[in-house]
Coordinates of C-alpha atoms in Angstrom, one line a residue:
Chain L
M1 CA -8.0 2.5 -4.0
S2 CA -7.1 6.1 -3.2
D3 CA -7.7 7.8 0.1
P4 CA -11.3 8.5 0.8
C5 CA -11.1 12.2 -0.1
G6 CA -8.6 13.3 -2.7
D7 CA -8.4 15.6 -5.6
A8 CA -9.4 13.4 -8.6
W9 CA -11.8 15.4 -10.7
L10 CA -15.1 13.9 -11.9
P11 CA -15.0 13.6 -15.7
S12 CA -17.9 15.1 -17.6
L13 CA -18.4 17.8 -15.0
A14 CA -17.2 21.3 -15.6
V15 CA -17.1 24.2 -13.1
G16 CA -16.4 27.8 -13.8
H17 CA -15.8 30.7 -11.5
A18 CA -16.0 34.5 -12.1
S19 CA -15.3 37.1 -9.4
C20 CA -15.8 40.8 -9.1
P21 CA -13.2 42.5 -6.9
T22 CA -15.1 45.9 -7.0
A23 CA -18.3 44.4 -5.7
R24 CA -16.5 41.7 -3.7
T25 CA -18.9 39.0 -5.1
G26 CA -18.9 36.3 -7.6
V27 CA -20.6 33.4 -9.4
T28 CA -19.8 29.7 -9.8
V29 CA -21.4 27.6 -12.6
I30 CA -21.6 23.8 -12.4
L31 CA -22.2 22.3 -15.8
P32 CA -22.7 18.6 -16.4
G33 CA -21.7 17.4 -19.8
E34 CA -25.2 16.1 -20.4
P35 CA -28.5 16.9 -18.6
A36 CA -28.3 15.4 -15.1
V37 CA -30.6 13.7 -12.6
M38 CA -30.5 16.2 -9.8
A39 CA -32.0 16.9 -6.3
V40 CA -31.7 19.4 -3.6
D41 CA -32.1 19.6 0.2
V42 CA -32.5 23.0 1.8
R43 CA -31.7 22.9 5.5
G44 CA -30.8 26.5 6.4
G45 CA -33.3 28.9 7.8
G46 CA -32.8 31.7 5.3
P47 CA -32.4 30.2 1.8
G48 CA -32.4 32.0 -1.5
T49 CA -33.1 29.6 -4.3
R50 CA -34.4 29.3 -7.9
E51 CA -35.9 26.2 -9.7
T52 CA -35.6 24.0 -6.7
D53 CA -39.2 23.1 -6.8
A54 CA -38.6 21.6 -10.3
L55 CA -36.3 19.1 -8.6
D56 CA -39.0 17.6 -6.5
P57 CA -39.2 13.9 -7.7
A58 CA -43.0 14.4 -7.9
N59 CA -42.6 17.1 -10.5
L60 CA -42.2 16.8 -14.2
V61 CA -38.6 17.5 -15.3
E62 CA -36.4 14.4 -15.0
R63 CA -33.0 16.1 -15.7
A64 CA -31.6 19.6 -15.2
H65 CA -28.9 21.4 -17.1
A66 CA -26.7 23.4 -14.8
I67 CA -26.5 24.7 -11.2
V68 CA -25.6 28.3 -10.4
L69 CA -24.1 29.3 -7.0
A70 CA -23.8 33.0 -6.5
G71 CA -23.1 35.8 -4.0
G72 CA -25.3 38.8 -4.0
S73 CA -28.2 37.5 -2.0
V74 CA -31.4 37.8 -4.0
F75 CA -29.7 39.8 -6.8
G76 CA -27.3 36.9 -7.5
L77 CA -30.3 34.8 -8.7
A78 CA -30.0 36.8 -12.0
A79 CA -26.9 34.8 -12.7
A80 CA -29.0 31.7 -13.3
D81 CA -31.3 33.6 -15.7
E82 CA -28.3 34.4 -17.8
V83 CA -26.9 30.9 -17.7
A84 CA -30.4 29.6 -18.8
L85 CA -30.5 32.0 -21.7
L86 CA -27.0 31.2 -22.9
L87 CA -27.6 27.5 -22.7
A88 CA -30.8 27.9 -24.6
R89 CA -29.0 29.7 -27.4
Q90 CA -26.5 26.9 -27.5
G91 CA -29.4 24.4 -28.1
R92 CA -29.1 23.0 -24.6
G93 CA -32.3 22.4 -22.6
L94 CA -35.6 20.6 -22.9
A95 CA -36.5 20.8 -26.6
L96 CA -40.0 22.1 -26.9
G97 CA -41.7 22.7 -30.3
E98 CA -41.1 21.1 -33.7
G99 CA -38.4 21.6 -36.2
A100 CA -37.3 25.2 -36.8
A101 CA -39.9 26.4 -34.2
A102 CA -38.2 24.3 -31.4
L103 CA -36.8 26.2 -28.5
H104 CA -34.6 24.8 -25.7
V105 CA -35.6 25.4 -22.1
P106 CA -32.8 24.8 -19.7
V107 CA -33.6 24.1 -16.1
V108 CA -30.9 25.8 -14.0
P109 CA -31.4 25.5 -10.2
A110 CA -29.5 28.1 -8.3
A111 CA -28.9 29.2 -4.7
I112 CA -27.3 32.3 -3.4
L113 CA -25.3 33.3 -0.4
F114 CA -25.3 36.6 1.4
D115 CA -22.2 38.9 0.8
L116 CA -24.0 42.2 0.5
L117 CA -22.4 43.8 3.6
N118 CA -18.8 42.6 3.1
G119 CA -17.5 46.1 2.2
G120 CA -17.7 45.6 -1.6
D121 CA -19.4 48.2 -3.8
K122 CA -23.1 47.1 -3.9
A123 CA -24.4 50.4 -5.3
F124 CA -26.3 48.4 -7.9
A125 CA -29.0 47.8 -5.3
R126 CA -29.5 51.5 -4.6
A127 CA -31.5 54.1 -6.5
D128 CA -30.0 54.9 -9.9
G129 CA -27.4 52.2 -9.3
P130 CA -25.4 50.6 -12.2
E131 CA -26.3 47.3 -13.8
P132 CA -25.6 44.5 -11.3
P133 CA -22.7 42.3 -12.1
Y134 CA -24.3 38.9 -11.9
R135 CA -25.3 38.5 -15.6
R136 CA -21.8 39.4 -16.6
L137 CA -20.3 37.2 -14.0
A138 CA -22.5 34.3 -15.2
R139 CA -21.2 34.7 -18.7
A140 CA -17.6 34.7 -17.6
A141 CA -18.1 31.7 -15.3
L142 CA -19.8 29.7 -18.0
A143 CA -17.0 30.5 -20.4
A144 CA -14.4 29.5 -17.8
A145 CA -16.0 26.2 -17.0
G146 CA -13.7 23.2 -16.9
P147 CA -12.2 20.6 -14.6
S148 CA -10.5 21.0 -11.2
P149 CA -11.6 24.6 -10.4
A150 CA -9.6 26.9 -8.1
M151 CA -10.2 26.8 -4.4
G152 CA -10.2 29.7 -1.9
Q153 CA -11.7 33.1 -2.3
V154 CA -13.1 32.7 -5.8
G155 CA -16.4 32.5 -7.6
A156 CA -19.5 32.4 -5.5
A157 CA -17.3 32.5 -2.4
Y158 CA -15.2 35.4 -3.5
G159 CA -16.7 37.7 -0.9
A160 CA -17.8 35.1 1.6
R161 CA -17.0 34.7 5.3
A162 CA -17.0 31.7 7.5
G163 CA -17.6 32.7 11.1
S164 CA -14.6 34.9 12.0
R165 CA -12.5 33.9 8.9
P166 CA -12.7 34.6 5.3
G167 CA -14.9 32.1 3.5
G168 CA -14.0 30.2 0.4
F169 CA -14.7 27.6 -2.2
G170 CA -13.3 24.0 -1.9
W171 CA -13.8 20.6 -3.3
A172 CA -12.7 17.0 -2.6
S173 CA -13.5 13.6 -4.2
A174 CA -13.5 10.0 -3.3
A175 CA -13.5 6.6 -5.1
L176 CA -16.3 4.3 -4.0
D177 CA -15.7 0.7 -2.9
E178 CA -18.4 -0.3 -5.3
G179 CA -16.8 1.5 -8.2
G180 CA -17.3 5.0 -9.4
Q181 CA -16.6 8.3 -7.7
V182 CA -18.2 11.1 -5.7
L183 CA -17.2 14.7 -5.7
A184 CA -18.2 17.4 -3.2
L185 CA -17.8 21.1 -3.8
V186 CA -18.8 23.9 -1.5
A187 CA -18.9 27.7 -1.1
V188 CA -18.6 28.4 2.6
N189 CA -20.2 31.6 4.0
S190 CA -21.3 30.2 7.3
F191 CA -22.5 31.8 10.5
G192 CA -20.6 29.1 12.4
E193 CA -16.9 28.5 12.6
V194 CA -15.1 25.9 10.4
E195 CA -13.6 23.2 12.6
A196 CA -10.7 21.0 11.6
G197 CA -10.1 17.7 13.2
E198 CA -9.1 14.2 12.7
P199 CA -12.0 11.8 12.7
P200 CA -12.5 11.3 16.4
A201 CA -11.1 8.3 18.1
T202 CA -13.4 6.0 20.0
G203 CA -12.9 6.4 23.8
A204 CA -14.4 7.9 26.9
V205 CA -17.3 10.1 26.7
P206 CA -16.0 13.7 26.6
M207 CA -17.6 16.4 28.6
P208 CA -17.2 19.3 26.2
K209 CA -15.4 22.4 27.2
R210 CA -17.3 25.6 27.6
R211 CA -17.0 27.4 24.3
P212 CA -18.3 30.9 23.9
M213 CA -21.0 31.3 21.3
A214 CA -18.8 34.0 19.6
G215 CA -20.8 34.0 16.4
L216 CA -24.0 34.8 18.2
D217 CA -22.9 38.2 19.1
R218 CA -22.2 39.1 15.5
Q219 CA -25.9 38.9 14.6
D220 CA -26.6 42.0 16.6
G221 CA -25.3 43.8 13.6
A222 CA -27.3 43.0 10.4
D223 CA -24.2 41.5 8.8
G224 CA -24.3 38.4 11.0
L225 CA -28.0 37.8 10.3
A226 CA -27.3 36.5 6.8
N227 CA -24.9 33.8 5.8
T228 CA -25.3 30.5 3.9
T229 CA -23.2 27.5 2.8
L230 CA -23.9 26.1 -0.6
A231 CA -22.7 22.7 -1.8
V232 CA -23.0 20.3 -4.7
V233 CA -22.2 16.6 -4.6
A234 CA -21.9 14.8 -7.9
T235 CA -21.3 11.2 -8.9
D236 CA -20.8 9.1 -12.0
R237 CA -23.0 6.4 -10.6
P238 CA -26.5 6.4 -12.1
L239 CA -29.1 7.8 -9.7
T240 CA -32.9 8.1 -9.5
R241 CA -34.2 11.5 -8.5
A242 CA -35.2 10.1 -5.1
A243 CA -31.7 8.6 -4.6
A244 CA -30.2 11.9 -5.5
R245 CA -32.3 13.5 -2.8
R246 CA -31.1 11.0 -0.2
L247 CA -27.5 11.8 -1.3
A248 CA -28.1 15.5 -0.8
M249 CA -29.6 14.8 2.6
M250 CA -26.7 12.7 3.8
A251 CA -24.2 15.2 2.4
H252 CA -25.5 17.8 4.9
D253 CA -23.9 15.7 7.6
G254 CA -20.5 16.7 6.2
L255 CA -21.4 20.3 6.9
A256 CA -22.5 19.4 10.5
R257 CA -19.1 17.7 11.0
S258 CA -17.0 20.7 9.8
I259 CA -19.0 23.8 10.7
R260 CA -20.4 24.6 14.2
P261 CA -23.2 25.7 14.3
I262 CA -24.7 25.0 10.9
H263 CA -28.3 25.1 9.7
T264 CA -29.1 28.0 11.9
P265 CA -31.9 30.5 11.3
F266 CA -29.2 32.8 9.8
D267 CA -28.0 30.3 7.2
G268 CA -29.6 29.3 3.9
D269 CA -27.6 26.1 3.7
T270 CA -28.5 24.2 0.5
V271 CA -27.0 21.0 -0.9
F272 CA -27.6 19.9 -4.5
A273 CA -26.8 16.4 -5.7
L274 CA -26.5 15.2 -9.2
S275 CA -25.4 12.2 -11.3
V276 CA -23.5 12.7 -14.5
A277 CA -24.5 9.3 -15.7
T278 CA -26.6 9.3 -18.9
E279 CA -28.7 6.3 -17.9
T280 CA -31.4 6.4 -15.3
P281 CA -31.7 3.2 -13.2
P282 CA -35.1 1.9 -12.0
A283 CA -33.7 2.0 -8.5
V284 CA -30.4 2.4 -6.6
A285 CA -29.3 -0.3 -4.2
P286 CA -29.5 1.0 -0.7
A287 CA -26.0 -0.3 0.1
L288 CA -24.6 1.8 -2.8
L289 CA -26.6 4.8 -1.7
A290 CA -25.4 4.5 1.9
E291 CA -21.8 4.4 0.7
L292 CA -22.4 7.3 -1.7
G293 CA -23.9 9.4 1.1
T294 CA -21.2 8.5 3.6
R295 CA -18.4 9.4 1.2
A296 CA -20.2 12.5 0.1
A297 CA -20.5 13.7 3.7
D298 CA -16.8 12.9 4.3
C299 CA -15.7 14.8 1.2
L300 CA -17.9 17.7 1.9
A301 CA -16.4 18.1 5.4
I302 CA -12.9 18.0 3.7
A303 CA -14.0 20.4 1.0
V304 CA -15.2 22.9 3.7
R305 CA -11.8 22.7 5.4
R306 CA -9.9 23.1 2.1
A307 CA -12.2 26.1 1.3
V308 CA -11.5 28.0 4.5
L309 CA -8.5 26.7 6.4
R310 CA -6.2 26.5 3.3
P311 CA -3.1 25.0 4.9
Chain J
M1 CA -23.2 28.5 34.4
S2 CA -22.7 24.8 34.2
D3 CA -20.8 22.9 31.5
P4 CA -22.6 22.9 28.2
C5 CA -23.9 19.4 28.5
G6 CA -24.5 18.1 32.0
D7 CA -27.1 16.1 33.8
A8 CA -29.6 18.7 35.2
W9 CA -33.0 17.3 34.4
L10 CA -35.6 19.6 32.8
P11 CA -38.4 20.2 35.4
S12 CA -42.0 19.5 34.2
L13 CA -40.8 16.7 31.9
A14 CA -41.2 13.1 32.9
V15 CA -39.8 10.0 31.1
G16 CA -40.6 6.4 31.7
H17 CA -39.0 3.2 30.5
A18 CA -40.3 -0.3 30.3
S19 CA -38.3 -3.2 29.0
C20 CA -39.2 -6.8 28.0
P21 CA -36.3 -9.2 28.4
T22 CA -38.1 -12.1 26.7
A23 CA -38.8 -10.2 23.6
R24 CA -35.7 -8.0 23.9
T25 CA -37.6 -4.9 23.3
G26 CA -39.1 -1.9 25.1
V27 CA -40.9 1.4 25.2
T28 CA -40.0 4.9 26.4
V29 CA -42.7 7.5 27.1
I30 CA -41.9 11.2 27.2
L31 CA -44.6 13.1 29.1
P32 CA -44.6 16.9 29.5
G33 CA -46.5 18.2 32.5
E34 CA -48.8 20.2 30.3
P35 CA -49.6 19.9 26.6
A36 CA -46.5 21.0 24.7
V37 CA -45.7 22.8 21.5
M38 CA -44.0 20.1 19.5
A39 CA -42.3 19.5 16.1
V40 CA -40.6 16.7 14.3
D41 CA -37.9 16.3 11.6
V42 CA -37.7 12.9 10.0
R43 CA -34.3 12.4 8.2
G44 CA -33.7 8.7 8.0
G45 CA -34.6 6.6 4.9
G46 CA -36.8 4.1 6.7
P47 CA -38.9 5.8 9.3
G48 CA -41.8 4.3 11.2
T49 CA -44.0 7.1 12.8
R50 CA -47.4 8.0 14.1
E51 CA -49.1 11.4 14.4
T52 CA -46.2 13.2 12.9
D53 CA -48.3 14.9 10.3
A54 CA -50.3 16.5 13.1
L55 CA -47.1 18.3 14.1
D56 CA -46.9 20.2 10.7
P57 CA -47.2 23.9 11.7
A58 CA -49.8 24.2 8.9
N59 CA -52.0 21.7 10.6
L60 CA -54.6 22.3 13.3
V61 CA -53.4 20.9 16.6
E62 CA -51.2 23.5 18.5
R63 CA -50.0 21.2 21.3
A64 CA -49.4 17.5 21.8
H65 CA -49.6 15.4 24.9
A66 CA -46.8 12.8 24.9
I67 CA -44.2 11.2 22.7
V68 CA -43.7 7.5 22.5
L69 CA -40.4 5.9 21.4
A70 CA -40.6 2.1 21.0
G71 CA -38.8 -0.9 19.7
G72 CA -40.7 -3.5 17.7
S73 CA -40.7 -1.8 14.3
V74 CA -44.3 -1.3 13.1
F75 CA -45.7 -3.3 16.0
G76 CA -44.2 -0.9 18.5
L77 CA -46.6 1.9 17.3
A78 CA -49.3 0.2 19.3
A79 CA -47.6 1.5 22.4
A80 CA -48.7 5.0 21.4
D81 CA -52.3 3.8 21.0
E82 CA -52.2 2.6 24.6
V83 CA -50.7 5.8 25.9
A84 CA -53.3 7.9 24.1
L85 CA -56.1 5.7 25.6
L86 CA -54.7 6.0 29.1
L87 CA -54.2 9.7 28.9
A88 CA -57.8 10.2 27.6
R89 CA -59.1 8.2 30.5
Q90 CA -57.1 10.5 32.8
G91 CA -58.8 13.5 31.2
R92 CA -55.7 14.6 29.3
G93 CA -56.0 15.6 25.6
L94 CA -58.0 18.0 23.5
A95 CA -61.4 18.3 25.1
L96 CA -64.1 17.8 22.5
G97 CA -67.8 17.8 23.3
E98 CA -69.7 19.6 26.0
G99 CA -70.1 18.8 29.7
A100 CA -70.6 15.1 30.6
A101 CA -70.4 14.2 26.8
A102 CA -66.8 15.6 26.6
L103 CA -64.0 13.3 25.6
H104 CA -60.3 13.9 25.7
V105 CA -58.3 13.3 22.6
P106 CA -54.6 13.1 23.2
V107 CA -52.2 13.7 20.4
V108 CA -49.3 11.2 20.9
P109 CA -46.7 11.3 18.2
A110 CA -44.5 8.2 18.1
A111 CA -41.6 6.7 16.3
I112 CA -40.2 3.2 16.4
L113 CA -36.9 1.5 15.9
F114 CA -36.1 -1.9 14.4
D115 CA -35.1 -4.6 16.9
L116 CA -37.1 -7.5 15.5
L117 CA -34.1 -9.6 14.6
N118 CA -32.0 -9.1 17.7
G119 CA -32.6 -12.6 19.1
G120 CA -35.5 -11.8 21.4
D121 CA -38.7 -13.8 21.1
K122 CA -40.9 -12.0 18.6
A123 CA -43.4 -14.9 18.1
F124 CA -46.2 -12.3 18.5
A125 CA -45.7 -11.4 14.9
R126 CA -46.2 -15.0 13.7
A127 CA -49.4 -17.0 13.0
D128 CA -51.2 -17.8 16.3
G129 CA -48.7 -15.7 18.2
P130 CA -49.3 -14.3 21.7
E131 CA -50.4 -10.7 22.3
P132 CA -47.6 -8.3 21.5
P133 CA -46.0 -6.7 24.5
Y134 CA -46.2 -3.1 23.4
R135 CA -49.5 -2.1 25.1
R136 CA -48.4 -3.6 28.3
L137 CA -45.0 -2.0 28.1
A138 CA -46.6 1.4 27.3
R139 CA -48.7 1.1 30.5
A140 CA -45.6 0.3 32.6
A141 CA -43.6 3.1 31.0
L142 CA -46.3 5.6 31.6
A143 CA -46.6 4.5 35.2
A144 CA -42.8 4.7 35.7
A145 CA -42.5 8.2 34.2
G146 CA -40.4 10.6 36.2
P147 CA -37.3 12.8 36.1
S148 CA -33.7 11.6 35.3
P149 CA -34.5 8.3 33.6
A150 CA -31.9 5.5 33.4
M151 CA -29.4 5.3 30.6
G152 CA -28.1 2.3 28.7
Q153 CA -30.0 -0.7 27.5
V154 CA -33.4 0.2 28.7
G155 CA -36.8 1.3 27.4
A156 CA -37.1 1.7 23.6
A157 CA -33.4 1.0 23.4
Y158 CA -33.5 -2.2 25.4
G159 CA -32.9 -4.4 22.4
A160 CA -31.1 -1.8 20.3
R161 CA -27.7 -2.0 18.5
A162 CA -25.4 0.8 17.4
G163 CA -23.2 -0.4 14.6
S164 CA -21.1 -3.2 16.0
R165 CA -22.0 -2.3 19.7
P166 CA -25.1 -2.7 21.8
G167 CA -27.3 0.4 21.5
G168 CA -28.7 2.3 24.3
F169 CA -30.7 5.3 25.7
G170 CA -28.9 8.4 26.9
W171 CA -29.6 12.0 27.8
A172 CA -27.7 15.3 28.5
S173 CA -28.8 18.9 29.2
A174 CA -27.3 22.3 28.9
A175 CA -28.0 25.7 30.4
L176 CA -28.5 28.5 27.8
D177 CA -26.6 31.7 27.9
E178 CA -29.9 33.5 27.4
G179 CA -31.5 31.7 30.3
G180 CA -33.4 28.5 30.4
Q181 CA -32.3 25.0 29.5
V182 CA -32.2 22.4 26.8
L183 CA -32.4 18.6 27.2
A184 CA -31.6 16.0 24.6
L185 CA -32.5 12.3 25.0
V186 CA -31.9 9.6 22.5
A187 CA -32.5 5.9 21.8
V188 CA -29.5 4.8 19.6
N189 CA -30.1 1.9 17.2
S190 CA -27.9 3.1 14.4
F191 CA -26.5 1.5 11.2
G192 CA -23.4 3.6 11.8
E193 CA -20.8 3.5 14.5
V194 CA -20.9 5.8 17.5
E195 CA -17.8 7.9 17.5
A196 CA -16.4 9.6 20.6
G197 CA -14.1 12.5 20.4
E198 CA -13.2 15.9 21.8
P199 CA -14.5 18.8 19.8
P200 CA -11.9 19.0 17.0
A201 CA -9.2 21.6 17.3
T202 CA -8.7 24.1 14.6
G203 CA -5.6 23.3 12.6
A204 CA -4.4 21.8 9.3
V205 CA -6.8 20.2 6.9
P206 CA -6.7 16.5 7.7
M207 CA -6.7 13.9 5.0
P208 CA -8.9 11.3 6.6
K209 CA -7.6 7.8 7.0
R210 CA -9.1 5.0 5.1
R211 CA -11.8 3.5 7.2
P212 CA -13.6 0.3 6.1
M213 CA -17.3 0.7 5.6
A214 CA -17.7 -2.2 8.0
G215 CA -21.4 -1.6 8.6
L216 CA -22.2 -1.8 4.9
D217 CA -21.4 -5.5 4.8
R218 CA -24.0 -6.2 7.6
Q219 CA -26.8 -5.2 5.4
D220 CA -26.3 -8.2 3.3
G221 CA -28.3 -9.9 6.0
A222 CA -31.7 -8.6 6.6
D223 CA -30.8 -7.5 10.1
G224 CA -28.5 -4.7 8.9
L225 CA -31.2 -3.3 6.7
A226 CA -33.2 -1.8 9.5
N227 CA -32.0 0.5 12.2
T228 CA -33.0 3.9 13.5
T229 CA -32.0 6.5 16.0
L230 CA -34.8 8.3 17.8
A231 CA -34.3 11.6 19.8
V232 CA -36.3 14.2 21.6
V233 CA -35.0 17.7 22.5
A234 CA -36.9 19.7 25.0
T235 CA -36.6 23.2 26.4
D236 CA -38.3 25.4 28.9
R237 CA -38.1 28.4 26.6
P238 CA -41.4 29.1 24.9
L239 CA -41.4 28.1 21.3
T240 CA -43.6 28.5 18.3
R241 CA -44.3 25.3 16.3
A242 CA -42.0 26.6 13.5
A243 CA -39.2 27.4 15.9
A244 CA -39.6 23.9 17.4
R245 CA -39.2 22.5 13.9
R246 CA -35.9 24.5 13.4
L247 CA -34.7 23.1 16.8
A248 CA -35.4 19.6 15.6
M249 CA -33.6 20.2 12.4
M250 CA -30.5 21.6 14.1
A251 CA -30.5 18.8 16.7
H252 CA -30.0 16.3 13.8
D253 CA -26.5 17.7 13.5
G254 CA -25.7 16.2 16.9
L255 CA -26.4 12.8 15.4
A256 CA -24.1 13.6 12.5
R257 CA -21.3 14.5 14.9
S258 CA -21.5 11.4 16.9
I259 CA -22.6 8.6 14.5
R260 CA -21.0 7.8 11.2
P261 CA -22.8 7.3 8.9
I262 CA -26.2 8.5 9.9
H263 CA -29.4 9.3 8.0
T264 CA -28.8 6.3 5.6
P265 CA -31.5 4.5 3.7
F266 CA -31.3 1.9 6.5
D267 CA -32.1 4.3 9.3
G268 CA -35.4 5.9 10.2
D269 CA -33.8 8.7 12.2
T270 CA -36.4 11.0 13.7
V271 CA -35.9 14.0 16.1
F272 CA -38.8 15.5 18.0
A273 CA -38.6 18.9 19.6
L274 CA -40.9 20.3 22.3
S275 CA -41.3 23.2 24.7
V276 CA -42.6 22.6 28.2
A277 CA -43.4 26.3 28.5
T278 CA -47.1 26.9 28.9
E279 CA -47.1 30.2 27.0
T280 CA -46.8 30.4 23.2
P281 CA -44.8 33.4 21.9
P282 CA -45.7 35.2 18.7
A283 CA -42.1 34.5 17.5
V284 CA -38.8 33.3 18.8
A285 CA -35.7 35.5 18.4
P286 CA -33.4 34.0 15.9
A287 CA -30.4 34.4 18.2
L288 CA -32.1 32.4 20.9
L289 CA -33.2 29.8 18.4
A290 CA -29.6 29.5 17.1
E291 CA -28.3 29.0 20.6
L292 CA -31.0 26.5 21.4
G293 CA -30.2 24.5 18.2
T294 CA -26.5 24.7 18.8
R295 CA -26.8 23.4 22.4
A296 CA -29.4 20.8 21.5
A297 CA -27.0 19.4 18.8
D298 CA -24.1 19.4 21.4
C299 CA -26.2 17.7 24.0
L300 CA -27.6 15.2 21.5
A301 CA -24.0 14.2 20.5
I302 CA -23.2 13.7 24.2
A303 CA -26.4 11.8 24.9
V304 CA -25.5 9.4 22.0
R305 CA -22.1 8.7 23.6
R306 CA -23.6 8.3 27.0
A307 CA -26.1 5.9 25.6
V308 CA -23.7 3.6 23.8
L309 CA -20.1 4.1 25.1
R310 CA -21.1 4.1 28.8
P311 CA -17.6 4.9 30.3

């Protein structure tokens, strides 16, 4: 078995980035080879999302077709509109209607991060501004989708920041003891600081040192009031929608272990989980689900550090 | 200012433990001096709770009267019934009815942890068994309520386990930069192992060592299938119910930073948050809420280590 979190890509998952240097923003598209069982867990206090209600296990649609992560705050949600349209034209989506009248309706959940005040040209949001870049970026990201995407300041994280550092995109994967694989990818644009660290050793109870709440001063300016870390965890093990939801919930703990603070009122932290398996099981064994969630959290913590610390 | 997480108790909050050596179980009652704005965030996969729906900010009751944490799995919920009855007889609770006909209706949210298979005598759950101990323990815990409760194997955590170690009860508090205080208390009965550790230093990206998923084997026996860590975070800063909910959400990150894994399908992890302030603000400043949540998570991680590692 390999180390818990390495860089083996998950087959049948493609990811594409597109970045706009002028506007200092970007888009990342996550595209499973087939429609995927998917779930979401929104834990930040200022989320910006699309089609997340469709992922509620009580709701109709069993599988979704892509995930879009974007900069641009509310304007970035348009990237998902474009991805949905392009997938429909490719015949991907829920097939509704008969024969030649059939249309394809792709379900494309999306979440955005806040990069509006990072110094890029965001004139598109002003009176008589130009066309926003997000539909164009979505087309480019979809066209670029493939395995093992670039890390660092790219795609949805192109204009991101992580506390006092530049933000970034990262990913890491792990093999499961029970077979199969889990992959975590993340666009870090956090209010809190990314913390590196070996897994702590067991020992005496530490009394923590006084650490200044440096980030908290930043929110006096509007810039610090809006952040958000976005993540996707994916596996080749078959999942129910409810199991995918538990996986997304546990994966948030990887953000807690690598970013301090996280899940603040200023963050819109959102984690999606999906399975690229084509079958849907009647249930997922709790032991497998616990391992999936544990490894997903481990990998997400590593992905955060790869995204931002870039050694 | 003191260190971030110390042992100053929060005035106007009382906590009482009662333990039953025969049944290896116990009850902890958390009693604010006045009815408190309160919220809850349930993140574990196997929770056992009471009156948590009443804490939804969309629901009617603005303040609740006590919190009960108990061992005994579903049977431990009876401890909250007894606390509610005793408080009513003391004239504490929502006053309903006029004059001599008035009754007091206390809202007592509760959550239980699983200690049924820890070797204690649980014959009360068998045919012709004796009266379960939880009502008696609730009376004793309420009578014992005061400041600075004992830590270790006591109260709700008397029969608890934390991964491969005995579980326990712990607490820690912090002063806020913006004035006021936050206190975290916890009964640790986790599937995962408690991890000690200094706050990680910033440095190179670590590739984590292979760590066996030791806990996962335990669930092959029924014992390992049921765990749960229960926590309460309290502050003297006035909170809205929605702000209390955000505080409970952020506090879960302290569990993520001290227990691995946490929030599994085998855990019923539940965090309550409350304010002992008698006034209700129209809103809570996001910067204050971020600091409250950050410190609450810090203190909860320390409380977990104090509960279980007991240096």
